[in-house]
Amino acid sequence: KIKQIALYGKGGIGKSTISSHLAVALTRLGKNVLLVGCDPKSDSVINLLNGIIPKTVLDVVSQQKCISPSTVDDVIKKGYGGVWCCEAGGPEPGVGCAGRGIIIAIESLQDQDIFKKYNIDIVIYDVPGDVVCGGFAMPIRKGLAQEVYIITSHEFSALYAANNIIKGIRRFADAGGGLLSGIISNSRGKEGKPHIIDNFANAWGTKIVATIPWDSDLPGAELHGKTLFQMHPLSPTLNEFMNLGKKIISPTYPVSPTPLDYKDMYVMFKKL
Amino acid sequence: KIKQIALYGKGGIGKSTISSHLAVALTRLGKNVLLVGCDPKSDSVINLLNGIIPKTVLDVVSQQKCISPSTVDDVIKKGYGGVWCCEAGGPEPGVGCAGRGIIIAIESLQDQDIFKKYNIDIVIYDVPGDVVCGGFAMPIRKGLAQEVYIITSHEFSALYAANNIIKGIRRFADAGGGLLSGIISNSRGKEGKPHIIDNFANAWGTKIVATIPWDSDLPGAELHGKTLFQMHPLSPTLNEFMNLGKKIISPTYPVSPTPLDYKDMYVMFKKL
Ligand SMILES: Nc1ncnc2c1ncn2[C@@H]1O[C@H](COP(=O)(O)OP(=O)(O)O)[C@@H](O)[C@H]1O
Ligand SMILES: Nc1ncnc2c1ncn2[C@@H]1O[C@H](COP(=O)(O)OP(=O)(O)O)[C@@H](O)[C@H]1O
Ligand code: SF4
Ligand SMILES: [Mg+2]
Ligand SMILES: [Mg+2]
């Protein structure tokens, strides 16, 4: 059975970085992985394709009205480590719904039976969590992603976004929506205050499943359109991704989490 | 003629901080100011109301179907410095369109002729720029805001969001939409690289109109539900807000800016 997971978090928190490295880690653990970038920035798979952004699903659909068996190869590209890479794309700002690319991409992937065609074991959706509506809510709402991992730092705006994502998960949990498997801590080194994230994870009814350390080699590799696997294969940071990959392919127990009230979050944050 | 300005920027960039301090600065310059928080977080005016979040327009409308002359006092509260404070509110995550609160709030304010009733000189809309669609695009699209100020740091995700907002402005510029008056630099001290923002401002056809320094007294005052005006009245940081206020009430020349291609942004950012 195909495992589908979604990585959510506020913009700039490290979703692309973490999902691309996790995707490679999972291939090293023997899995056939499809990474679907759902950020209208379309920059989730660029570091697996040597700095190249592939044609997005929305691009092809806008031009040709649909993805056909002949055009699917335009949008699913084999990247570093054998990861299959795809970008949903997004509409122009001010036009329609920002999440529209995700809706169209996901429907196209399903229509074309992509997972079967490419023999996919694991699908990773990289999804912005700044707003949890329209297409951005789709991977959770429809339970396309059975499991959600939320990336956060100790900053209030990131925790607030995480709480919003959790509200979304809670809302659809009983209707077959994706459940929460854990929190990925990525404070990017800024005055790391790990106890803050710990406390919030607890309050949400979940736990931290990985802590990615600050590593300037990450943006460094990004400038070359590559991952740490290529640029610094001995980096200890890679162990975090390998360990997260191992957890993901082991039995996991996602939960229907408990969102917090804004007031309680604010009070709790001030105390920590 | 009432001046309406919108402060846009990605989540967490400093919109609430800057708009609330700017609002007070403008009252000190003799203006009657209405600050309308359009962030579903509803935390734009909390520091002008001693840490209290007022009833949001969306709350009242959901309960009572509309804002009436008798309920308008529930949603327009007089805050510190005499600033009139209002929160649009937002729907629950996963339900409908995240910007819905803005659409409803703005329509209600217009229906009730609020600006006239409260003798408003200047309206400030504090609007998230993570997605420029639905209600979030409304202040620009309808030219409700004649002028837009974009807050950014030197980080790529903030510049990308700024570029998206600029795409939105460009799209509606010829149809009477809001134009761009300038960039507010708020790098929050993180390895301040001012030349990065300068270069992007130039490329966009605009300029930096204010630079807010890193000041730990800002989050410090926020923890007390207050602004720097109350907690540190002699702080030099306040001069930045006063100067920005003076610029805003002087003749301004907003422009239809030039958005950049993602590729060009990426290349430019790497070089800087
Ligand atoms: N642990 C980390 N250490 C150092 N830099 C990081 C780390 N995680 C992410 N970054 C950098 O932060 C920036 C934003 O990360 P990105 O993955 O693009 O965020 P998102 O996809 O959530 O918008 C990138 O430049 C990335 O290299
Ligand atoms: N110049 C600054 N120096 C220090 N802290 C800042 C500065 N600007 C903003 N902050 C802090 O950053 C956090 C996010 O700012 P906020 O105004 O809430 O962002 P937004 O409204 O854009 O989401 C707040 O805790 C705020 O106090
Ligand atoms: S549903 Fe969300 S993404 Fe779609 S238009 Fe509304 S705010 Fe934008
Ligand atoms: Mg990304
Ligand atoms: Mg805010």
Coordinates of C-alpha atoms and ligand atoms in Angstrom, one line a residue:
Chain A
K1 CA 0.0 0.0 0.0
I2 CA 1.4 3.4 -1.0
K3 CA 2.4 5.6 1.9
Q4 CA 1.5 9.3 1.4
I5 CA 2.8 11.9 3.8
A6 CA 2.5 15.7 3.8
L7 CA 5.1 18.0 5.2
Y8 CA 3.4 21.3 6.3
G9 CA 4.8 24.5 7.8
K10 CA 4.8 28.2 7.4
G11 CA 6.6 29.8 4.4
G12 CA 10.4 29.8 4.8
I13 CA 10.4 27.3 7.7
G14 CA 12.4 24.7 5.8
K15 CA 9.9 22.5 4.0
S16 CA 11.7 22.2 0.7
T17 CA 15.0 21.6 2.4
I18 CA 13.6 18.9 4.7
S19 CA 11.4 17.2 2.1
S20 CA 14.1 17.0 -0.5
H21 CA 16.6 15.6 1.9
L22 CA 14.1 13.2 3.4
A23 CA 13.2 12.0 -0.1
V24 CA 16.8 11.1 -0.8
A25 CA 17.1 9.5 2.6
L26 CA 14.1 7.3 1.8
T27 CA 15.6 6.2 -1.5
R28 CA 18.7 5.2 0.3
L29 CA 16.5 3.1 2.6
G30 CA 15.3 1.3 -0.6
K31 CA 12.0 3.1 -1.3
N32 CA 10.7 4.5 -4.6
V33 CA 9.8 8.1 -3.7
L34 CA 7.7 10.7 -5.5
L35 CA 8.2 14.3 -4.1
V36 CA 5.3 16.6 -5.0
G37 CA 6.1 20.3 -4.4
C38 CA 2.8 22.1 -3.6
D39 CA 4.3 25.5 -2.9
P40 CA 3.4 28.1 -5.6
K41 CA 7.1 29.1 -5.3
S42 CA 7.8 25.8 -7.2
D43 CA 11.1 25.4 -5.5
S44 CA 10.7 22.0 -3.7
V45 CA 12.5 19.8 -6.1
I46 CA 15.0 22.3 -7.6
N47 CA 17.9 20.9 -5.5
L48 CA 17.3 17.4 -6.8
L49 CA 17.4 18.5 -10.4
N50 CA 20.6 20.5 -10.3
G51 CA 19.0 23.9 -9.9
I52 CA 16.4 23.3 -12.6
I53 CA 12.7 23.9 -12.0
P54 CA 10.6 21.4 -14.0
K55 CA 7.5 22.3 -16.0
T56 CA 4.7 22.5 -13.4
V57 CA 1.5 20.5 -13.7
L58 CA -0.4 23.8 -13.8
D59 CA 1.7 25.0 -16.7
V60 CA 1.1 22.0 -18.8
V61 CA -2.6 21.9 -17.9
S62 CA -3.1 25.6 -18.7
Q63 CA -1.5 25.0 -22.1
Q64 CA -3.0 21.6 -22.9
K65 CA -6.1 21.4 -20.7
C66 CA -5.0 18.1 -19.1
I67 CA -2.1 15.8 -18.4
S68 CA -2.0 13.0 -20.8
P69 CA 0.2 9.9 -20.8
S70 CA 2.5 11.6 -23.3
T71 CA 2.8 14.8 -21.3
V72 CA 3.2 13.2 -17.9
D73 CA 6.9 12.8 -18.5
D74 CA 7.1 16.6 -18.8
V75 CA 6.0 17.0 -15.2
I76 CA 7.5 13.9 -13.5
K77 CA 11.3 14.1 -13.6
K78 CA 13.8 11.7 -12.1
G79 CA 16.1 13.6 -9.8
Y80 CA 19.1 12.9 -7.6
G81 CA 19.1 9.6 -5.8
G82 CA 16.3 8.4 -8.1
V83 CA 13.6 10.6 -6.5
W84 CA 10.7 11.2 -8.8
C85 CA 10.1 15.0 -8.8
C86 CA 7.0 17.0 -9.5
E87 CA 5.9 20.6 -9.1
A88 CA 2.2 21.5 -8.8
G89 CA 2.7 25.1 -9.8
G90 CA 0.4 28.0 -8.8
P91 CA -1.6 30.7 -10.5
E92 CA -0.4 34.3 -10.8
P93 CA -0.9 36.4 -7.6
G94 CA -4.2 38.2 -7.5
V95 CA -5.8 35.6 -9.9
G96 CA -8.0 33.0 -8.5
C97 CA -7.1 30.8 -5.6
A98 CA -3.4 30.4 -4.7
G99 CA -3.9 26.7 -3.9
R100 CA -5.4 26.0 -7.3
G101 CA -2.2 24.4 -8.6
I102 CA -2.4 21.8 -5.9
I103 CA -6.0 20.9 -6.7
I104 CA -5.2 20.5 -10.4
A105 CA -1.9 18.7 -9.8
I106 CA -3.3 16.2 -7.4
E107 CA -6.3 15.4 -9.6
S108 CA -4.0 15.0 -12.6
L109 CA -1.7 12.7 -10.8
Q110 CA -4.7 10.6 -9.8
D111 CA -6.2 10.6 -13.3
Q112 CA -3.0 9.4 -14.8
D113 CA -2.5 6.7 -12.2
I114 CA 1.0 8.0 -11.7
F115 CA 1.7 6.1 -8.5
K116 CA 1.2 2.8 -10.3
K117 CA 3.0 3.8 -13.5
Y118 CA 6.1 4.9 -11.6
N119 CA 5.9 2.1 -9.0
I120 CA 5.9 4.6 -6.1
D121 CA 6.2 3.4 -2.5
I122 CA 6.1 6.8 -0.8
V123 CA 4.6 10.1 -1.8
I124 CA 5.8 13.3 -0.1
Y125 CA 3.7 16.4 -0.4
D126 CA 5.5 19.6 0.5
V127 CA 2.7 22.1 1.4
P128 CA 2.8 25.7 2.7
G129 CA 0.8 26.1 5.9
D130 CA 0.4 29.9 6.0
V131 CA -3.2 29.5 5.1
V132 CA -5.1 26.2 5.5
C133 CA -7.7 26.7 2.9
G134 CA -8.5 25.9 -0.7
G135 CA -5.9 23.7 -2.3
F136 CA -3.5 24.0 0.7
A137 CA -6.0 22.1 2.8
M138 CA -6.6 19.4 0.2
P139 CA -3.9 16.9 1.1
I140 CA -5.2 16.8 4.7
R141 CA -8.9 17.1 4.0
K142 CA -9.2 14.3 1.5
G143 CA -6.8 12.1 3.5
L144 CA -4.6 12.0 0.4
A145 CA -1.9 12.3 3.0
Q146 CA -2.5 9.6 5.6
E147 CA 0.1 11.3 7.8
V148 CA 1.1 14.9 8.3
Y149 CA 4.4 16.1 9.7
I150 CA 4.6 19.8 10.7
I151 CA 7.8 21.7 10.6
T152 CA 8.2 24.5 13.1
S153 CA 10.7 26.7 14.8
H154 CA 10.4 28.2 18.3
E155 CA 9.1 31.5 16.8
F156 CA 5.5 32.4 17.6
S157 CA 4.5 32.9 14.0
A158 CA 5.7 29.4 13.1
L159 CA 4.0 27.8 16.1
Y160 CA 0.8 29.7 15.3
A161 CA 0.9 28.4 11.7
A162 CA 1.5 24.9 13.1
N163 CA -1.5 25.3 15.4
N164 CA -3.6 26.3 12.4
I165 CA -2.5 23.3 10.5
I166 CA -3.5 21.2 13.5
K167 CA -6.9 22.9 13.5
G168 CA -7.3 21.8 9.9
I169 CA -6.3 18.2 10.7
R170 CA -8.7 18.1 13.7
R171 CA -11.5 19.3 11.5
F172 CA -11.2 16.5 8.9
A173 CA -9.9 13.8 11.2
D174 CA -13.2 12.1 11.6
A175 CA -14.0 12.3 8.0
G176 CA -10.9 10.3 6.9
G177 CA -8.5 13.2 6.8
G178 CA -4.8 12.9 7.3
L179 CA -3.6 12.6 10.9
L180 CA -0.6 14.0 12.7
S181 CA 2.5 11.9 13.0
G182 CA 4.8 14.4 14.6
I183 CA 6.7 17.7 14.7
I184 CA 10.0 18.4 12.9
S185 CA 11.9 21.0 14.8
N186 CA 13.9 23.3 12.5
S187 CA 14.8 26.4 14.5
R188 CA 17.6 27.1 12.0
G189 CA 19.9 27.7 15.0
K190 CA 18.3 31.0 16.0
E191 CA 18.8 31.1 19.7
G192 CA 17.6 27.5 19.8
K193 CA 15.0 27.1 22.5
P194 CA 14.1 23.5 22.1
H195 CA 11.9 23.4 25.3
I196 CA 9.4 25.7 23.6
I197 CA 8.7 23.4 20.7
D198 CA 8.7 20.4 23.2
N199 CA 6.0 22.0 25.3
F200 CA 3.8 22.9 22.3
A201 CA 4.2 19.4 20.9
N202 CA 3.0 18.0 24.2
A203 CA 0.1 20.3 24.4
W204 CA -0.9 19.3 20.9
G205 CA -0.8 15.6 21.8
T206 CA 2.1 14.8 19.7
K207 CA 5.9 14.8 19.9
I208 CA 9.1 15.9 18.1
V209 CA 10.2 13.2 15.7
A210 CA 13.3 15.0 14.3
T211 CA 15.4 18.0 15.2
I212 CA 17.3 19.5 12.3
P213 CA 20.3 21.5 13.5
W214 CA 21.4 24.8 12.1
D215 CA 23.8 24.0 9.3
S216 CA 25.1 26.7 6.9
D217 CA 26.0 23.9 4.5
L218 CA 22.2 23.6 3.8
P219 CA 21.8 27.0 2.2
G220 CA 25.3 26.5 0.9
A221 CA 24.3 23.4 -1.1
E222 CA 21.1 25.1 -2.2
L223 CA 23.2 27.8 -3.9
H224 CA 24.6 25.1 -6.1
G225 CA 21.2 23.5 -6.7
K226 CA 22.2 20.4 -4.8
T227 CA 21.6 18.7 -1.5
L228 CA 24.0 17.9 1.4
F229 CA 24.1 14.3 0.1
Q230 CA 26.0 15.6 -2.9
M231 CA 27.9 18.5 -1.4
H232 CA 28.8 17.1 2.1
P233 CA 28.2 13.4 2.1
L234 CA 29.8 13.0 5.5
S235 CA 27.8 15.7 7.2
P236 CA 26.3 14.6 10.5
T237 CA 23.2 16.6 9.6
L238 CA 22.4 13.8 7.1
N239 CA 21.9 11.4 10.0
E240 CA 18.9 13.4 11.1
F241 CA 17.3 12.9 7.7
M242 CA 18.2 9.2 7.6
N243 CA 16.8 8.7 11.1
L244 CA 13.6 10.5 10.2
G245 CA 13.4 8.3 7.1
K246 CA 13.7 5.2 9.2
K247 CA 10.9 6.4 11.5
I248 CA 8.7 7.0 8.6
I249 CA 9.1 3.5 7.1
S250 CA 8.5 1.9 10.5
P251 CA 5.1 1.5 12.0
T252 CA 3.8 5.0 12.8
Y253 CA 0.8 6.0 15.0
P254 CA -0.6 9.3 13.7
V255 CA -3.1 11.0 16.0
S256 CA -6.0 13.4 15.8
P257 CA -4.2 16.3 17.6
T258 CA -5.6 19.0 19.9
P259 CA -5.4 22.5 18.6
L260 CA -4.9 25.3 21.1
D261 CA -6.8 28.6 21.7
Y262 CA -4.9 31.6 20.5
K263 CA -5.0 33.0 24.1
D264 CA -3.6 29.8 25.6
M265 CA -0.8 29.8 23.0
Y266 CA 0.0 33.4 23.8
V267 CA 0.1 32.9 27.5
M268 CA 2.1 29.6 27.2
F269 CA 4.6 31.2 24.8
K270 CA 5.2 34.2 27.2
K271 CA 5.9 31.8 30.1
L272 CA 8.4 29.7 28.2
Chain B
K1 CA -9.9 63.1 1.3
I2 CA -9.3 60.0 3.4
K3 CA -5.9 58.4 2.9
Q4 CA -5.9 54.6 2.9
I5 CA -2.7 52.7 3.0
A6 CA -2.0 49.0 3.2
L7 CA 1.0 47.4 4.8
Y8 CA 1.8 44.0 3.3
G9 CA 4.4 41.4 4.0
K10 CA 4.9 37.7 4.7
G11 CA 3.7 36.3 7.9
G12 CA 6.0 37.1 10.9
I13 CA 7.9 39.9 9.0
G14 CA 6.7 42.6 11.4
K15 CA 3.5 44.0 10.0
S16 CA 1.6 44.3 13.3
T17 CA 4.6 45.8 15.0
I18 CA 5.1 48.3 12.3
S19 CA 1.5 49.2 11.6
S20 CA 0.6 49.7 15.3
H21 CA 3.7 51.9 15.9
L22 CA 3.1 53.8 12.7
A23 CA -0.6 54.3 13.7
V24 CA 0.5 55.9 17.0
A25 CA 3.1 58.0 15.2
L26 CA 0.4 59.4 12.9
T27 CA -1.8 60.4 15.8
R28 CA 1.1 62.3 17.3
L29 CA 1.4 64.1 13.9
G30 CA -2.2 65.2 14.5
K31 CA -4.1 62.6 12.4
N32 CA -7.2 60.6 13.3
V33 CA -6.2 57.0 12.5
L34 CA -8.1 53.8 11.9
L35 CA -6.0 50.6 12.1
V36 CA -7.7 47.6 10.5
G37 CA -6.0 44.3 11.2
C38 CA -6.5 41.9 8.3
D39 CA -4.5 39.0 9.6
P40 CA -6.6 36.0 10.6
K41 CA -4.3 35.9 13.6
S42 CA -6.2 39.0 14.8
D43 CA -3.1 40.3 16.6
S44 CA -2.6 43.7 14.8
V45 CA -4.2 46.0 17.4
I46 CA -3.6 43.9 20.6
N47 CA -0.7 46.2 21.6
L48 CA -2.8 49.3 21.4
L49 CA -5.5 47.7 23.6
N50 CA -3.4 46.6 26.5
G51 CA -3.1 43.0 25.3
I52 CA -6.8 42.6 24.6
I53 CA -8.1 41.3 21.2
P54 CA -11.4 43.1 20.4
K55 CA -14.4 41.3 18.9
T56 CA -13.6 40.7 15.3
V57 CA -15.9 41.9 12.5
L58 CA -16.3 38.3 11.3
D59 CA -17.3 37.2 14.9
V60 CA -20.1 39.8 15.1
V61 CA -21.3 39.2 11.5
S62 CA -21.4 35.4 12.1
Q63 CA -23.5 36.0 15.1
Q64 CA -25.7 38.8 13.9
K65 CA -25.5 38.6 10.1
C66 CA -24.3 42.2 9.8
I67 CA -22.7 45.1 11.5
S68 CA -25.3 47.6 12.6
P69 CA -24.9 51.1 14.0
S70 CA -25.4 49.6 17.5
T71 CA -22.8 46.8 17.1
V72 CA -20.2 48.9 15.3
D73 CA -18.9 50.0 18.7
D74 CA -18.2 46.4 19.5
V75 CA -15.7 46.2 16.7
I76 CA -14.1 49.7 16.5
K77 CA -12.3 50.3 19.8
K78 CA -10.3 53.4 20.8
G79 CA -6.8 52.3 21.7
Y80 CA -3.5 53.9 22.9
G81 CA -2.8 57.3 21.5
G82 CA -6.4 57.6 20.3
V83 CA -5.9 55.1 17.4
W84 CA -9.2 53.5 16.3
C85 CA -8.7 49.8 16.3
C86 CA -10.5 47.0 14.4
E87 CA -9.8 43.4 13.6
A88 CA -11.4 41.7 10.5
G89 CA -11.1 38.2 11.9
G90 CA -10.8 35.1 9.9
P91 CA -12.6 31.8 9.4
E92 CA -11.5 28.5 11.0
P93 CA -8.6 26.8 9.1
G94 CA -9.9 24.3 6.5
V95 CA -13.2 26.2 6.2
G96 CA -13.8 28.4 3.2
C97 CA -11.4 31.1 2.2
A98 CA -8.8 32.4 4.7
G99 CA -9.2 36.0 3.4
R100 CA -13.0 35.9 4.0
G101 CA -12.8 38.0 7.1
I102 CA -11.2 40.8 5.2
I103 CA -13.9 40.8 2.5
I104 CA -16.7 40.9 5.1
A105 CA -14.9 43.4 7.3
I106 CA -14.2 45.8 4.5
E107 CA -17.7 45.6 3.2
S108 CA -19.1 46.2 6.7
L109 CA -16.9 49.2 7.3
Q110 CA -18.1 50.7 4.0
D111 CA -21.8 49.9 4.7
Q112 CA -21.6 51.6 8.0
D113 CA -19.8 54.6 6.7
I114 CA -17.3 54.2 9.5
F115 CA -14.8 56.5 8.2
K116 CA -17.2 59.4 8.3
K117 CA -18.7 58.4 11.6
Y118 CA -15.3 58.4 13.3
N119 CA -13.9 61.3 11.4
I120 CA -11.0 59.2 10.1
D121 CA -8.1 60.9 8.2
I122 CA -5.9 57.8 7.6
V123 CA -6.8 54.1 7.4
I124 CA -4.1 51.5 7.7
Y125 CA -4.8 48.0 6.6
D126 CA -2.3 45.4 8.0
V127 CA -2.5 42.5 5.5
P128 CA -0.6 39.2 5.2
G129 CA 1.2 38.8 1.9
D130 CA 1.8 35.0 2.0
V131 CA -0.9 34.5 -0.6
V132 CA -2.2 37.3 -2.7
C133 CA -5.6 36.0 -3.5
G134 CA -9.2 36.1 -2.2
G135 CA -9.6 38.7 0.6
F136 CA -5.9 39.2 0.9
A137 CA -5.8 40.7 -2.6
M138 CA -8.8 42.9 -2.0
P139 CA -7.2 46.0 -0.5
I140 CA -5.0 46.3 -3.6
R141 CA -7.4 45.0 -6.2
K142 CA -10.2 47.4 -5.4
G143 CA -7.9 50.3 -4.8
L144 CA -9.3 50.6 -1.3
A145 CA -5.7 51.2 -0.4
Q146 CA -4.4 53.9 -2.7
E147 CA -0.9 53.2 -1.5
V148 CA 0.8 50.0 -0.5
Y149 CA 4.0 49.7 1.6
I150 CA 5.7 46.3 1.6
I151 CA 7.7 45.1 4.6
T152 CA 10.5 42.8 3.9
S153 CA 13.8 41.4 5.3
H154 CA 16.8 40.3 3.3
E155 CA 15.7 36.7 3.4
F156 CA 14.7 35.1 0.1
S157 CA 11.3 34.0 1.3
A158 CA 10.4 37.5 2.4
L159 CA 11.6 39.0 -0.9
Y160 CA 9.7 36.4 -2.8
A161 CA 6.5 37.3 -0.9
A162 CA 7.2 41.0 -1.7
N163 CA 7.6 40.2 -5.3
N164 CA 4.3 38.3 -5.3
I165 CA 2.6 41.3 -3.7
I166 CA 4.1 43.4 -6.4
K167 CA 2.8 41.1 -9.1
G168 CA -0.6 41.6 -7.6
I169 CA -0.2 45.4 -7.6
R170 CA 0.9 45.3 -11.2
R171 CA -2.0 43.2 -12.2
F172 CA -4.6 45.7 -10.9
A173 CA -2.7 49.0 -11.4
D174 CA -4.4 50.0 -14.6
A175 CA -7.8 49.1 -13.2
G176 CA -7.6 51.6 -10.3
G177 CA -5.8 49.3 -7.9
G178 CA -3.4 50.4 -5.1
L179 CA 0.1 51.5 -6.2
L180 CA 3.4 50.9 -4.4
S181 CA 4.8 53.7 -2.3
G182 CA 7.8 52.0 -1.0
I183 CA 9.6 49.2 0.9
I184 CA 10.0 49.1 4.7
S185 CA 13.1 47.2 5.6
N186 CA 12.8 45.1 8.8
S187 CA 15.5 42.6 8.9
R188 CA 15.1 42.2 12.6
G189 CA 18.8 42.4 12.9
K190 CA 19.6 39.1 11.5
E191 CA 23.0 39.5 9.8
G192 CA 21.6 42.7 8.4
K193 CA 22.4 42.9 4.7
P194 CA 20.8 46.2 3.7
H195 CA 22.3 46.1 0.2
I196 CA 20.2 43.1 -0.7
I197 CA 16.9 44.9 0.0
D198 CA 18.2 48.1 -1.7
N199 CA 19.0 46.2 -4.9
F200 CA 15.6 44.5 -5.0
A201 CA 13.8 47.8 -4.3
N202 CA 15.7 49.3 -7.2
A203 CA 14.8 46.4 -9.5
W204 CA 11.2 46.7 -8.6
G205 CA 11.2 50.4 -9.4
T206 CA 10.8 51.6 -5.9
K207 CA 12.8 52.5 -2.9
I208 CA 13.3 51.9 0.9
V209 CA 11.2 54.4 2.8
A210 CA 12.1 53.2 6.3
T211 CA 14.6 50.9 8.0
I212 CA 13.5 49.5 11.3
P213 CA 16.5 48.4 13.4
W214 CA 16.6 45.2 15.4
D215 CA 15.3 46.2 18.8
S216 CA 14.6 43.6 21.5
D217 CA 12.4 46.2 23.2
L218 CA 9.9 45.6 20.5
P219 CA 9.1 42.0 21.4
G220 CA 9.7 43.1 25.0
A221 CA 6.9 45.7 24.9
E222 CA 4.7 43.2 23.0
L223 CA 4.9 40.8 26.0
H224 CA 3.2 43.5 28.0
G225 CA 0.6 44.2 25.4
K226 CA 2.0 47.6 24.8
T227 CA 4.1 49.6 22.2
L228 CA 7.5 51.2 22.6
F229 CA 5.7 54.6 22.9
Q230 CA 4.5 53.4 26.4
M231 CA 7.4 51.2 27.5
H232 CA 10.4 53.1 26.1
P233 CA 9.3 56.6 25.1
L234 CA 12.8 57.8 24.6
S235 CA 13.8 54.9 22.3
P236 CA 15.6 56.0 19.1
T237 CA 13.6 53.3 17.3
L238 CA 10.5 55.5 17.7
N239 CA 12.2 58.1 15.4
E240 CA 12.0 55.6 12.5
F241 CA 8.2 55.4 13.0
M242 CA 7.8 59.2 13.3
N243 CA 9.8 59.7 10.2
L244 CA 7.8 57.2 8.3
G245 CA 4.7 58.9 9.5
K246 CA 5.9 62.2 8.3
K247 CA 6.7 60.8 4.8
I248 CA 3.2 59.3 4.7
I249 CA 1.4 62.6 5.4
S250 CA 3.6 64.4 2.9
P251 CA 3.0 64.2 -0.9
T252 CA 3.8 60.7 -2.0
Y253 CA 4.3 59.3 -5.5
P254 CA 3.2 55.6 -5.6
V255 CA 4.1 53.7 -8.7
S256 CA 3.1 50.7 -10.7
P257 CA 6.1 48.5 -9.8
T258 CA 7.9 46.0 -11.9
P259 CA 7.7 42.4 -10.6
L260 CA 10.7 40.1 -11.3
D261 CA 10.9 36.6 -12.7
Y262 CA 11.6 33.9 -10.2
K263 CA 14.7 32.9 -12.1
D264 CA 16.0 36.5 -12.1
M265 CA 15.3 36.9 -8.4
Y266 CA 17.1 33.7 -7.6
V267 CA 20.2 34.7 -9.7
M268 CA 20.2 38.2 -8.3
F269 CA 19.9 36.9 -4.7
K270 CA 22.8 34.4 -5.2
K271 CA 25.1 37.2 -6.5
L272 CA 24.3 39.6 -3.6
Ligands
LIG1 N1 18.5 23.7 9.4 C1 18.9 24.7 8.6 N2 20.1 25.3 8.7 C2 20.4 26.4 7.9 N3 19.6 26.9 6.9 C3 18.4 26.3 6.7 C4 18.0 25.2 7.5 N4 16.7 24.8 7.1 C5 16.4 25.6 6.1 N5 17.4 26.5 5.8 C6 17.4 27.6 4.8 O1 16.3 28.4 5.0 C7 15.8 28.8 3.8 C8 14.3 28.5 3.7 O2 14.2 27.1 3.6 P1 13.1 26.4 2.6 O3 13.3 24.9 2.7 O4 13.2 27.0 1.2 O5 11.8 26.8 3.3 P2 10.3 26.6 2.8 O6 10.3 25.5 1.7 O7 9.5 26.2 4.0 O8 9.8 27.9 2.2 C9 16.6 28.1 2.7 O9 17.6 29.1 2.2 C10 17.3 27.0 3.4 O10 18.6 26.6 2.9
LIG2 N1 12.6 45.4 14.4 C1 12.4 44.4 15.2 N2 13.2 44.0 16.2 C2 13.0 43.0 17.0 N3 11.8 42.3 17.0 C3 10.9 42.5 16.0 C4 11.1 43.6 15.1 N4 10.0 43.6 14.3 C5 9.2 42.6 14.7 N5 9.7 42.0 15.7 C6 9.1 40.9 16.4 O1 8.9 39.8 15.5 C7 7.7 39.1 15.8 C8 6.8 39.2 14.6 O2 6.3 40.5 14.3 P1 4.8 40.8 13.9 O3 4.7 42.3 13.9 O4 3.9 40.1 14.8 O5 4.8 40.2 12.5 P2 3.5 40.0 11.5 O6 2.4 40.9 11.9 O7 4.1 40.4 10.2 O8 3.1 38.6 11.5 C9 7.1 39.9 17.0 O9 7.4 39.1 18.2 C10 7.8 41.2 17.0 O10 7.9 41.8 18.3
SF4_3 S1 -9.3 29.7 -0.4 FE1 -7.2 30.3 0.5 S2 -5.8 30.1 -1.2 FE2 -8.0 30.1 -2.1 S3 -8.4 32.3 -2.6 FE3 -9.1 32.0 -0.5 S4 -7.3 32.6 0.8 FE4 -6.5 32.2 -1.3
MG4 MG 9.6 25.5 -0.2
MG5 MG 0.5 40.5 12.4

